[in-house]
PDB file of C-alpha atoms in Angstrom:
ATOM      1  CA  MET A  87     136.355 141.437 101.149  1.00 44.00           C
ATOM      2  CA  SER A  88     133.784 138.697 100.802  1.00 43.00           C
ATOM      3  CA  HIS A  89     133.916 135.449  98.924  1.00 43.00           C
ATOM      4  CA  HIS A  90     131.105 133.093  98.033  1.00 43.00           C
ATOM      5  CA  HIS A  91     131.573 129.861  96.109  1.00 44.00           C
ATOM      6  CA  ASP A  92     128.471 128.160  94.798  1.00 43.00           C
ATOM      7  CA  LEU A  93     130.048 124.748  94.244  1.00 41.00           C
ATOM      8  CA  THR A  94     127.451 122.084  93.539  1.00 44.00           C
ATOM      9  CA  ASP A  95     127.367 118.782  91.710  1.00 50.00           C
ATOM     10  CA  TRP A  96     125.864 120.493  88.663  1.00 48.00           C
ATOM     11  CA  THR A  97     128.748 119.765  86.298  1.00 51.00           C
ATOM     12  CA  HIS A  98     128.865 116.096  87.172  1.00 48.00           C
ATOM     13  CA  SER A  99     125.109 115.548  86.991  1.00 49.00           C
ATOM     14  CA  HIS A 100     124.685 117.495  83.733  1.00 52.00           C
ATOM     15  CA  SER A 101     127.952 116.926  81.888  1.00 52.00           C
ATOM     16  CA  PHE A 102     126.410 114.015  79.981  1.00 56.00           C
ATOM     17  CA  ASP A 103     122.685 114.550  79.490  1.00 61.00           C
ATOM     18  CA  SER A 104     120.086 112.728  77.382  1.00 59.00           C
ATOM     19  CA  GLY A 105     120.976 114.919  74.398  1.00 69.00           C
ATOM     20  CA  SER A 106     124.547 113.595  74.511  1.00 76.00           C
ATOM     21  CA  ARG A 107     123.248 110.029  74.796  1.00 81.00           C
ATOM     22  CA  ALA A 108     121.116 110.531  71.690  1.00 83.00           C
ATOM     23  CA  ALA A 109     124.115 112.021  69.890  1.00 84.00           C
ATOM     24  CA  GLU A 110     126.274 109.058  70.935  1.00 86.00           C
ATOM     25  CA  ARG A 111     123.755 106.566  69.540  1.00 87.00           C
ATOM     26  CA  GLY A 112     123.415 108.571  66.335  1.00 88.00           C
ATOM     27  CA  THR A 113     127.148 108.898  65.685  1.00 90.00           C
ATOM     28  CA  MET A 114     127.709 105.199  66.439  1.00 90.00           C
ATOM     29  CA  LEU A 115     125.032 104.207  63.937  1.00 91.00           C
ATOM     30  CA  VAL A 116     126.379 106.588  61.275  1.00 90.00           C
ATOM     31  CA  MET A 117     129.920 105.313  61.858  1.00 90.00           C
ATOM     32  CA  TRP A 118     128.869 101.732  61.084  1.00 91.00           C
ATOM     33  CA  ILE A 119     126.831 102.851  58.065  1.00 89.00           C
ATOM     34  CA  THR A 120     129.829 104.787  56.736  1.00 87.00           C
ATOM     35  CA  LEU A 121     132.214 101.872  57.317  1.00 89.00           C
ATOM     36  CA  THR A 122     129.844  99.549  55.455  1.00 89.00           C
ATOM     37  CA  MET A 123     129.659 101.936  52.514  1.00 84.00           C
ATOM     38  CA  MET A 124     133.446 102.249  52.530  1.00 83.00           C
ATOM     39  CA  VAL A 125     133.809  98.489  52.157  1.00 87.00           C
ATOM     40  CA  VAL A 126     131.224  98.431  49.341  1.00 82.00           C
ATOM     41  CA  GLU A 127     132.991 101.199  47.406  1.00 76.00           C
ATOM     42  CA  ILE A 128     136.466  99.692  47.804  1.00 78.00           C
ATOM     43  CA  ALA A 129     135.220  96.229  46.782  1.00 83.00           C
ATOM     44  CA  SER A 130     133.360  97.723  43.812  1.00 74.00           C
ATOM     45  CA  GLY A 131     136.393  99.694  42.750  1.00 68.00           C
ATOM     46  CA  TRP A 132     138.546  96.592  42.844  1.00 74.00           C
ATOM     47  CA  TRP A 133     135.922  94.510  40.966  1.00 75.00           C
ATOM     48  CA  PHE A 134     135.274  97.148  38.255  1.00 65.00           C
ATOM     49  CA  ASN A 135     138.929  98.201  38.090  1.00 61.00           C
ATOM     50  CA  SER A 136     137.849 101.768  38.857  1.00 60.00           C
ATOM     51  CA  MET A 137     140.362 104.058  40.545  1.00 58.00           C
ATOM     52  CA  ALA A 138     137.613 106.629  41.081  1.00 57.00           C
ATOM     53  CA  LEU A 139     135.596 104.217  43.223  1.00 62.00           C
ATOM     54  CA  LEU A 140     138.675 103.083  45.134  1.00 66.00           C
ATOM     55  CA  ALA A 141     139.618 106.672  45.874  1.00 65.00           C
ATOM     56  CA  ASP A 142     136.082 107.529  46.990  1.00 68.00           C
ATOM     57  CA  GLY A 143     136.046 104.421  49.179  1.00 73.00           C
ATOM     58  CA  TRP A 144     139.178 105.474  51.039  1.00 73.00           C
ATOM     59  CA  HIS A 145     137.784 109.010  51.177  1.00 72.00           C
ATOM     60  CA  MET A 146     134.696 107.542  52.847  1.00 76.00           C
ATOM     61  CA  GLY A 147     137.022 105.754  55.252  1.00 79.00           C
ATOM     62  CA  SER A 148     138.495 109.065  56.388  1.00 78.00           C
ATOM     63  CA  HIS A 149     134.996 110.271  57.214  1.00 80.00           C
ATOM     64  CA  ALA A 150     134.322 107.040  59.113  1.00 85.00           C
ATOM     65  CA  LEU A 151     137.466 107.728  61.150  1.00 85.00           C
ATOM     66  CA  ALA A 152     136.311 111.258  61.980  1.00 85.00           C
ATOM     67  CA  ILE A 153     132.782 110.138  62.904  1.00 88.00           C
ATOM     68  CA  GLY A 154     134.288 107.317  64.973  1.00 89.00           C
ATOM     69  CA  LEU A 155     136.323 109.945  66.820  1.00 88.00           C
ATOM     70  CA  SER A 156     133.122 111.820  67.611  1.00 89.00           C
ATOM     71  CA  ALA A 157     131.489 108.635  68.890  1.00 89.00           C
ATOM     72  CA  PHE A 158     134.537 107.818  71.016  1.00 91.00           C
ATOM     73  CA  ALA A 159     134.377 111.299  72.560  1.00 90.00           C
ATOM     74  CA  TYR A 160     130.801 110.682  73.712  1.00 90.00           C
ATOM     75  CA  VAL A 161     131.800 107.327  75.206  1.00 89.00           C
ATOM     76  CA  ALA A 162     134.732 108.915  77.062  1.00 89.00           C
ATOM     77  CA  ALA A 163     132.625 111.853  78.266  1.00 87.00           C
ATOM     78  CA  ARG A 164     129.949 109.475  79.577  1.00 87.00           C
ATOM     79  CA  ARG A 165     132.491 107.189  81.234  1.00 89.00           C
ATOM     80  CA  TYR A 166     134.141 110.019  83.179  1.00 88.00           C
ATOM     81  CA  ALA A 167     131.027 112.145  83.713  1.00 83.00           C
ATOM     82  CA  THR A 168     131.085 111.506  87.494  1.00 85.00           C
ATOM     83  CA  ASP A 169     134.862 111.718  87.895  1.00 85.00           C
ATOM     84  CA  LYS A 170     135.493 114.535  90.399  1.00 85.00           C
ATOM     85  CA  ARG A 171     138.950 115.159  88.932  1.00 86.00           C
ATOM     86  CA  PHE A 172     137.214 116.956  86.073  1.00 85.00           C
ATOM     87  CA  ALA A 173     136.415 120.202  87.881  1.00 80.00           C
ATOM     88  CA  PHE A 174     133.761 121.301  85.389  1.00 81.00           C
ATOM     89  CA  GLY A 175     132.732 117.970  83.902  1.00 83.00           C
ATOM     90  CA  THR A 176     133.732 116.265  80.655  1.00 86.00           C
ATOM     91  CA  PHE A 177     132.099 118.625  78.177  1.00 87.00           C
ATOM     92  CA  LYS A 178     135.394 119.658  76.600  1.00 89.00           C
ATOM     93  CA  ILE A 179     136.226 116.078  75.628  1.00 90.00           C
ATOM     94  CA  GLU A 180     133.452 116.410  73.061  1.00 88.00           C
ATOM     95  CA  VAL A 181     134.667 119.850  71.969  1.00 91.00           C
ATOM     96  CA  LEU A 182     138.228 118.543  71.589  1.00 92.00           C
ATOM     97  CA  ALA A 183     136.940 115.750  69.337  1.00 90.00           C
ATOM     98  CA  GLY A 184     135.084 118.320  67.241  1.00 89.00           C
ATOM     99  CA  PHE A 185     138.274 120.360  66.890  1.00 93.00           C
ATOM    100  CA  ALA A 186     140.302 117.303  65.832  1.00 91.00           C
ATOM    101  CA  SER A 187     137.575 116.294  63.393  1.00 88.00           C
ATOM    102  CA  SER A 188     137.592 119.738  61.782  1.00 89.00           C
ATOM    103  CA  LEU A 189     141.366 119.496  61.334  1.00 92.00           C
ATOM    104  CA  LEU A 190     140.837 116.139  59.641  1.00 88.00           C
ATOM    105  CA  LEU A 191     138.378 117.845  57.296  1.00 84.00           C
ATOM    106  CA  LEU A 192     141.159 120.209  56.223  1.00 90.00           C
ATOM    107  CA  VAL A 193     143.473 117.248  55.570  1.00 89.00           C
ATOM    108  CA  ILE A 194     140.768 115.651  53.421  1.00 84.00           C
ATOM    109  CA  ALA A 195     140.383 118.898  51.466  1.00 85.00           C
ATOM    110  CA  VAL A 196     144.132 119.043  50.767  1.00 89.00           C
ATOM    111  CA  LEU A 197     144.181 115.415  49.632  1.00 85.00           C
ATOM    112  CA  MET A 198     141.228 116.087  47.329  1.00 81.00           C
ATOM    113  CA  VAL A 199     143.073 119.004  45.708  1.00 87.00           C
ATOM    114  CA  VAL A 200     146.212 116.898  45.228  1.00 88.00           C
ATOM    115  CA  ALA A 201     144.225 114.034  43.700  1.00 82.00           C
ATOM    116  CA  SER A 202     142.321 116.426  41.435  1.00 83.00           C
ATOM    117  CA  VAL A 203     145.510 118.089  40.168  1.00 88.00           C
ATOM    118  CA  GLU A 204     147.033 114.674  39.467  1.00 85.00           C
ATOM    119  CA  ARG A 205     143.920 113.708  37.505  1.00 81.00           C
ATOM    120  CA  MET A 206     144.183 116.933  35.469  1.00 84.00           C
ATOM    121  CA  LEU A 207     147.813 116.266  34.630  1.00 86.00           C
ATOM    122  CA  TRP A 208     147.484 112.533  34.075  1.00 83.00           C
ATOM    123  CA  PRO A 209     143.907 111.672  32.991  1.00 80.00           C
ATOM    124  CA  GLU A 210     142.700 108.108  33.505  1.00 74.00           C
ATOM    125  CA  SER A 211     139.859 106.165  31.964  1.00 75.00           C
ATOM    126  CA  ILE A 212     136.738 106.068  34.116  1.00 74.00           C
ATOM    127  CA  HIS A 213     134.048 103.379  34.256  1.00 76.00           C
ATOM    128  CA  TYR A 214     131.306 105.987  34.197  1.00 81.00           C
ATOM    129  CA  GLN A 215     128.186 103.859  34.584  1.00 83.00           C
ATOM    130  CA  GLU A 216     129.498 101.813  37.513  1.00 78.00           C
ATOM    131  CA  ALA A 217     130.978 104.879  39.178  1.00 79.00           C
ATOM    132  CA  ILE A 218     127.698 106.817  38.860  1.00 85.00           C
ATOM    133  CA  ALA A 219     125.727 103.946  40.376  1.00 85.00           C
ATOM    134  CA  VAL A 220     128.003 103.708  43.396  1.00 80.00           C
ATOM    135  CA  ALA A 221     128.107 107.515  43.774  1.00 82.00           C
ATOM    136  CA  VAL A 222     124.292 107.578  43.858  1.00 89.00           C
ATOM    137  CA  LEU A 223     124.335 104.818  46.489  1.00 86.00           C
ATOM    138  CA  GLY A 224     126.846 106.860  48.489  1.00 84.00           C
ATOM    139  CA  LEU A 225     124.591 109.904  48.277  1.00 88.00           C
ATOM    140  CA  VAL A 226     121.627 107.898  49.586  1.00 91.00           C
ATOM    141  CA  VAL A 227     123.743 106.609  52.473  1.00 89.00           C
ATOM    142  CA  ASN A 228     124.867 110.133  53.332  1.00 87.00           C
ATOM    143  CA  VAL A 229     121.305 111.469  53.265  1.00 91.00           C
ATOM    144  CA  VAL A 230     120.219 108.701  55.661  1.00 91.00           C
ATOM    145  CA  SER A 231     123.204 109.445  57.909  1.00 90.00           C
ATOM    146  CA  ALA A 232     122.391 113.166  57.899  1.00 89.00           C
ATOM    147  CA  LEU A 233     118.802 112.389  58.948  1.00 90.00           C
ATOM    148  CA  VAL A 234     120.064 110.196  61.807  1.00 89.00           C
ATOM    149  CA  LEU A 235     122.409 112.910  63.102  1.00 86.00           C
ATOM    150  CA  GLY A 236     119.765 115.590  62.543  1.00 81.00           C
ATOM    151  CA  ASN A 237     117.306 113.666  64.722  1.00 80.00           C
ATOM    152  CA  ALA A 238     119.981 113.306  67.411  1.00 73.00           C
ATOM    153  CA  HIS A 239     120.566 117.078  67.324  1.00 62.00           C
ATOM    154  CA  ASP A 240     116.838 117.846  67.537  1.00 63.00           C
ATOM    155  CA  HIS A 241     116.512 115.517  70.543  1.00 58.00           C
ATOM    156  CA  GLY A 242     119.354 117.160  72.407  1.00 55.00           C
ATOM    157  CA  HIS A 243     118.296 120.692  71.428  1.00 53.00           C
ATOM    158  CA  GLY A 244     114.723 120.137  72.570  1.00 51.00           C
ATOM    159  CA  HIS A 245     115.801 118.529  75.843  1.00 48.00           C
ATOM    160  CA  GLY A 246     118.160 121.356  76.653  1.00 48.00           C
ATOM    161  CA  HIS A 247     115.504 123.989  76.121  1.00 45.00           C
ATOM    162  CA  GLY A 248     112.967 122.296  78.296  1.00 43.00           C
ATOM    163  CA  HIS A 249     114.706 123.193  81.571  1.00 41.00           C
ATOM    164  CA  GLY A 250     115.239 126.908  81.442  1.00 40.00           C
ATOM    165  CA  HIS A 251     114.358 130.224  79.962  1.00 40.00           C
ATOM    166  CA  ALA A 252     116.133 132.027  77.195  1.00 38.00           C
ATOM    167  CA  HIS A 253     118.757 134.466  78.431  1.00 44.00           C
ATOM    168  CA  ALA A 254     120.992 137.022  76.814  1.00 42.00           C
ATOM    169  CA  GLY A 255     119.926 136.013  73.327  1.00 41.00           C
ATOM    170  CA  GLU A 256     121.773 132.696  73.584  1.00 43.00           C
ATOM    171  CA  HIS A 257     118.975 130.245  72.945  1.00 40.00           C
ATOM    172  CA  GLY A 258     117.950 129.737  69.378  1.00 37.00           C
ATOM    173  CA  GLY A 259     121.425 130.616  68.074  1.00 40.00           C
ATOM    174  CA  HIS A 260     124.515 128.576  67.320  1.00 41.00           C
ATOM    175  CA  LYS A 261     126.005 129.035  70.766  1.00 43.00           C
ATOM    176  CA  HIS A 262     124.372 125.936  72.215  1.00 44.00           C
ATOM    177  CA  HIS A 263     124.978 123.515  69.383  1.00 64.00           C
ATOM    178  CA  ASP A 264     126.765 120.296  70.232  1.00 82.00           C
ATOM    179  CA  LEU A 265     130.066 121.025  68.477  1.00 85.00           C
ATOM    180  CA  ASN A 266     131.106 117.366  68.437  1.00 86.00           C
ATOM    181  CA  LEU A 267     127.828 116.332  66.806  1.00 88.00           C
ATOM    182  CA  ARG A 268     128.096 119.307  64.467  1.00 86.00           C
ATOM    183  CA  ALA A 269     131.545 118.125  63.333  1.00 87.00           C
ATOM    184  CA  ALA A 270     130.188 114.648  62.555  1.00 87.00           C
ATOM    185  CA  TYR A 271     127.236 116.222  60.740  1.00 87.00           C
ATOM    186  CA  VAL A 272     129.556 118.387  58.646  1.00 86.00           C
ATOM    187  CA  HIS A 273     131.529 115.307  57.591  1.00 84.00           C
ATOM    188  CA  VAL A 274     128.321 113.634  56.420  1.00 87.00           C
ATOM    189  CA  ILE A 275     127.025 116.743  54.641  1.00 86.00           C
ATOM    190  CA  MET A 276     130.355 117.344  52.940  1.00 83.00           C
ATOM    191  CA  ASP A 277     130.473 113.729  51.802  1.00 82.00           C
ATOM    192  CA  ALA A 278     126.958 114.128  50.407  1.00 85.00           C
ATOM    193  CA  ALA A 279     127.998 117.327  48.632  1.00 84.00           C
ATOM    194  CA  THR A 280     131.042 115.627  47.092  1.00 81.00           C
ATOM    195  CA  SER A 281     128.783 112.756  45.988  1.00 82.00           C
ATOM    196  CA  VAL A 282     126.507 115.247  44.219  1.00 87.00           C
ATOM    197  CA  LEU A 283     129.496 116.908  42.576  1.00 84.00           C
ATOM    198  CA  ALA A 284     130.845 113.499  41.574  1.00 83.00           C
ATOM    199  CA  ILE A 285     127.517 112.514  40.003  1.00 86.00           C
ATOM    200  CA  ILE A 286     127.443 115.764  38.009  1.00 88.00           C
ATOM    201  CA  ALA A 287     131.044 115.312  36.881  1.00 86.00           C
ATOM    202  CA  LEU A 288     130.650 111.643  35.984  1.00 84.00           C
ATOM    203  CA  THR A 289     127.408 112.317  34.080  1.00 88.00           C
ATOM    204  CA  GLY A 290     129.078 115.097  32.129  1.00 89.00           C
ATOM    205  CA  GLY A 291     132.006 112.846  31.295  1.00 86.00           C
ATOM    206  CA  TRP A 292     129.749 109.941  30.310  1.00 88.00           C
ATOM    207  CA  LEU A 293     127.319 111.909  28.113  1.00 90.00           C
ATOM    208  CA  PHE A 294     129.540 114.650  26.691  1.00 88.00           C
ATOM    209  CA  GLY A 295     133.069 113.369  27.136  1.00 86.00           C
ATOM    210  CA  TRP A 296     133.968 116.141  29.604  1.00 85.00           C
ATOM    211  CA  ALA A 297     136.637 114.206  31.468  1.00 82.00           C
ATOM    212  CA  TRP A 298     138.049 117.480  32.824  1.00 85.00           C
ATOM    213  CA  LEU A 299     134.849 118.041  34.827  1.00 84.00           C
ATOM    214  CA  ASP A 300     135.710 115.300  37.349  1.00 80.00           C
ATOM    215  CA  PRO A 301     138.917 116.908  38.738  1.00 83.00           C
ATOM    216  CA  VAL A 302     137.379 120.393  38.584  1.00 85.00           C
ATOM    217  CA  MET A 303     134.493 119.252  40.771  1.00 83.00           C
ATOM    218  CA  GLY A 304     137.058 117.726  43.118  1.00 81.00           C
ATOM    219  CA  VAL A 305     138.628 121.154  43.631  1.00 85.00           C
ATOM    220  CA  VAL A 306     135.201 122.748  44.137  1.00 86.00           C
ATOM    221  CA  GLY A 307     134.388 120.137  46.789  1.00 82.00           C
ATOM    222  CA  ALA A 308     137.710 120.771  48.533  1.00 84.00           C
ATOM    223  CA  VAL A 309     136.963 124.497  48.720  1.00 88.00           C
ATOM    224  CA  LEU A 310     133.535 123.845  50.268  1.00 85.00           C
ATOM    225  CA  ILE A 311     135.034 121.465  52.816  1.00 84.00           C
ATOM    226  CA  SER A 312     137.713 124.014  53.742  1.00 89.00           C
ATOM    227  CA  ILE A 313     135.100 126.702  54.383  1.00 89.00           C
ATOM    228  CA  TRP A 314     133.066 124.451  56.688  1.00 85.00           C
ATOM    229  CA  ALA A 315     136.206 123.191  58.443  1.00 88.00           C
ATOM    230  CA  ARG A 316     137.387 126.735  59.136  1.00 91.00           C
ATOM    231  CA  GLY A 317     134.060 127.584  60.774  1.00 89.00           C
ATOM    232  CA  LEU A 318     134.278 124.515  63.008  1.00 89.00           C
ATOM    233  CA  ILE A 319     137.866 125.286  64.001  1.00 93.00           C
ATOM    234  CA  VAL A 320     136.882 128.807  65.045  1.00 92.00           C
ATOM    235  CA  GLN A 321     133.861 127.624  67.053  1.00 89.00           C
ATOM    236  CA  THR A 322     135.609 124.776  68.872  1.00 91.00           C
ATOM    237  CA  GLY A 323     138.806 126.788  69.347  1.00 92.00           C
ATOM    238  CA  LYS A 324     136.892 129.546  71.167  1.00 90.00           C
ATOM    239  CA  VAL A 325     135.538 127.035  73.675  1.00 90.00           C
ATOM    240  CA  LEU A 326     138.846 125.201  74.171  1.00 91.00           C
ATOM    241  CA  LEU A 327     140.713 128.481  74.741  1.00 91.00           C
ATOM    242  CA  ASP A 328     137.936 129.925  76.964  1.00 89.00           C
ATOM    243  CA  ARG A 329     137.460 132.877  74.633  1.00 87.00           C
ATOM    244  CA  GLU A 330     133.927 133.605  75.763  1.00 83.00           C
ATOM    245  CA  MET A 331     134.088 137.233  76.903  1.00 87.00           C
ATOM    246  CA  ASP A 332     132.276 138.338  73.744  1.00 85.00           C
ATOM    247  CA  THR A 333     129.275 136.143  74.541  1.00 85.00           C
ATOM    248  CA  PRO A 334     126.002 137.948  75.399  1.00 89.00           C
ATOM    249  CA  VAL A 335     126.137 136.314  78.844  1.00 90.00           C
ATOM    250  CA  ALA A 336     129.095 138.533  79.806  1.00 91.00           C
ATOM    251  CA  ALA A 337     127.202 141.728  78.979  1.00 91.00           C
ATOM    252  CA  ALA A 338     124.090 140.460  80.754  1.00 90.00           C
ATOM    253  CA  VAL A 339     126.041 139.700  83.950  1.00 91.00           C
ATOM    254  CA  ARG A 340     127.724 143.114  83.948  1.00 90.00           C
ATOM    255  CA  GLU A 341     124.384 144.883  83.402  1.00 88.00           C
ATOM    256  CA  ALA A 342     122.613 142.893  86.144  1.00 86.00           C
ATOM    257  CA  VAL A 343     125.330 143.658  88.697  1.00 87.00           C
ATOM    258  CA  GLU A 344     125.920 147.325  87.923  1.00 84.00           C
ATOM    259  CA  SER A 345     122.261 148.322  87.590  1.00 78.00           C
ATOM    260  CA  GLY A 346     121.294 147.301  91.100  1.00 67.00           C
ATOM    261  CA  PRO A 347     119.642 149.383  93.842  1.00 65.00           C
ATOM    262  CA  GLU A 348     123.053 150.757  94.881  1.00 57.00           C
ATOM    263  CA  ASP A 349     122.429 153.475  92.270  1.00 57.00           C
ATOM    264  CA  GLY A 350     125.757 153.229  90.502  1.00 62.00           C
ATOM    265  CA  HIS A 351     127.826 152.663  93.655  1.00 78.00           C
ATOM    266  CA  THR A 352     128.903 149.185  92.499  1.00 85.00           C
ATOM    267  CA  ARG A 353     130.962 148.373  89.468  1.00 89.00           C
ATOM    268  CA  VAL A 354     132.567 145.255  88.011  1.00 90.00           C
ATOM    269  CA  ALA A 355     136.334 145.380  88.488  1.00 90.00           C
ATOM    270  CA  ASP A 356     137.101 141.970  86.973  1.00 92.00           C
ATOM    271  CA  LEU A 357     134.935 139.485  85.096  1.00 93.00           C
ATOM    272  CA  HIS A 358     135.791 136.066  83.704  1.00 93.00           C
ATOM    273  CA  ILE A 359     133.267 133.835  81.933  1.00 92.00           C
ATOM    274  CA  TRP A 360     133.976 130.512  80.285  1.00 91.00           C
ATOM    275  CA  ARG A 361     131.897 127.636  78.980  1.00 89.00           C
ATOM    276  CA  VAL A 362     131.628 124.436  81.039  1.00 86.00           C
ATOM    277  CA  GLY A 363     128.729 122.769  79.213  1.00 83.00           C
ATOM    278  CA  LYS A 364     126.586 122.984  76.096  1.00 79.00           C
ATOM    279  CA  ARG A 365     124.300 125.497  77.799  1.00 80.00           C
ATOM    280  CA  ALA A 366     126.320 126.430  80.867  1.00 86.00           C
ATOM    281  CA  TYR A 367     129.007 128.887  81.927  1.00 91.00           C
ATOM    282  CA  ALA A 368     131.228 129.441  84.948  1.00 91.00           C
ATOM    283  CA  CYS A 369     131.649 133.010  86.138  1.00 93.00           C
ATOM    284  CA  ALA A 370     134.273 134.610  88.397  1.00 93.00           C
ATOM    285  CA  LEU A 371     133.253 138.112  89.394  1.00 92.00           C
ATOM    286  CA  SER A 372     135.172 140.800  91.313  1.00 93.00           C
ATOM    287  CA  LEU A 373     133.279 143.917  92.459  1.00 92.00           C
ATOM    288  CA  VAL A 374     134.177 147.293  93.912  1.00 91.00           C
ATOM    289  CA  THR A 375     131.346 148.910  95.894  1.00 88.00           C
ATOM    290  CA  HIS A 376     130.541 151.789  98.223  1.00 85.00           C
ATOM    291  CA  ASP A 377     127.553 149.857  99.578  1.00 82.00           C
ATOM    292  CA  ALA A 378     128.617 148.403 102.949  1.00 81.00           C
ATOM    293  CA  ALA A 379     125.539 146.166 102.986  1.00 83.00           C
ATOM    294  CA  LEU A 380     126.267 144.453  99.685  1.00 85.00           C
ATOM    295  CA  THR A 381     126.963 140.716 100.058  1.00 86.00           C
ATOM    296  CA  ALA A 382     127.808 137.874  97.729  1.00 89.00           C
ATOM    297  CA  ARG A 383     124.399 136.335  98.439  1.00 90.00           C
ATOM    298  CA  ARG A 384     122.655 139.431  97.083  1.00 88.00           C
ATOM    299  CA  ILE A 385     124.718 139.193  93.872  1.00 89.00           C
ATOM    300  CA  HIS A 386     123.723 135.549  93.544  1.00 89.00           C
ATOM    301  CA  GLU A 387     120.068 136.466  93.950  1.00 88.00           C
ATOM    302  CA  ARG A 388     120.432 139.181  91.337  1.00 88.00           C
ATOM    303  CA  LEU A 389     121.825 136.676  88.834  1.00 90.00           C
ATOM    304  CA  GLU A 390     119.408 133.834  89.632  1.00 88.00           C
ATOM    305  CA  LYS A 391     117.392 134.450  86.459  1.00 88.00           C
ATOM    306  CA  HIS A 392     120.486 133.651  84.380  1.00 88.00           C
ATOM    307  CA  ASP A 393     120.269 129.886  84.807  1.00 85.00           C
ATOM    308  CA  GLU A 394     122.943 129.369  82.149  1.00 88.00           C
ATOM    309  CA  ILE A 395     125.466 130.341  84.860  1.00 90.00           C
ATOM    310  CA  ALA A 396     126.149 126.975  86.484  1.00 87.00           C
ATOM    311  CA  HIS A 397     128.932 128.138  88.813  1.00 88.00           C
ATOM    312  CA  LEU A 398     129.446 131.625  90.230  1.00 92.00           C
ATOM    313  CA  THR A 399     132.318 132.956  92.345  1.00 91.00           C
ATOM    314  CA  VAL A 400     131.917 136.457  93.781  1.00 93.00           C
ATOM    315  CA  GLU A 401     134.602 138.650  95.353  1.00 92.00           C
ATOM    316  CA  ILE A 402     133.600 141.990  96.858  1.00 91.00           C
ATOM    317  CA  HIS A 403     135.950 144.868  97.697  1.00 89.00           C
ATOM    318  CA  GLN A 404     134.272 147.299 100.101  1.00 86.00           C
ATOM    319  CA  CYS A 405     135.272 150.956  99.623  1.00 82.00           C
ATOM    320  CA  PRO A 406     133.215 153.000 102.141  1.00 69.00           C
ATOM    321  CA  GLY A 407     132.855 156.669 101.248  1.00 60.00           C
TER     322      GLY A 407
END
């Protein structure tokens, strides 16, 4: 039986790359923009005696909290990036923040449904013109925030692709997205969507007296938020629970090992793959072979083209004859 451990400083030198730094700057900027807009909406709601603006202001505050959580995750990941106690780096700090942020999205959706039902049962007078003006301002702020986070994503995506080749169909898909940045982006997009729905509802109420349209749009917005939140929970949950055996990397590793020059005399007895970075996996591989000359080094050479495998452990069980 042969063991080979390819332990390097990869995780500590790559766990917080320039893409994460760009994402940190972007989320910090968006957090302050969102907090500023929250203060404006709450102050406007108090000045115009508008419950709608007050509610939207506190709603904006919940998004600021979630985006602040994303920013804090980047700060923590950067701070502990060289801490050797984190065996595979600090990548999952960011994923954990994305998971918590997606849960917060669900809470926001529930609160929106409750508020909408209350408005249906107990209608209130709305200062339509003032509310529309502030909702438009909120939409503009959200569009700017989305552009900031989009630029941060493009920077990180481009940087990550500049150092390796595409393998196993992973690049170009959603597998390598920064889930923490994606969670912050979803909060901004959902806030923009609710602003659009609010503008439609308020305009309908102002021009045609359709007061019922406001709470109905609130329910529609809650449904959209729930759908996006569910997707984020599934994506981040897979990484946190190391449920990566359905990734194309697993099939590629198995094919590369079992289709070697041993002509079918080597098979994978046990395979474990889990994500340790945005574009990196750890792999523990156990083989059974009739090839007495097979070594762990030869398996490493066979898998060298799969540079998304940052750490590889190979165990070989020799079965002569």
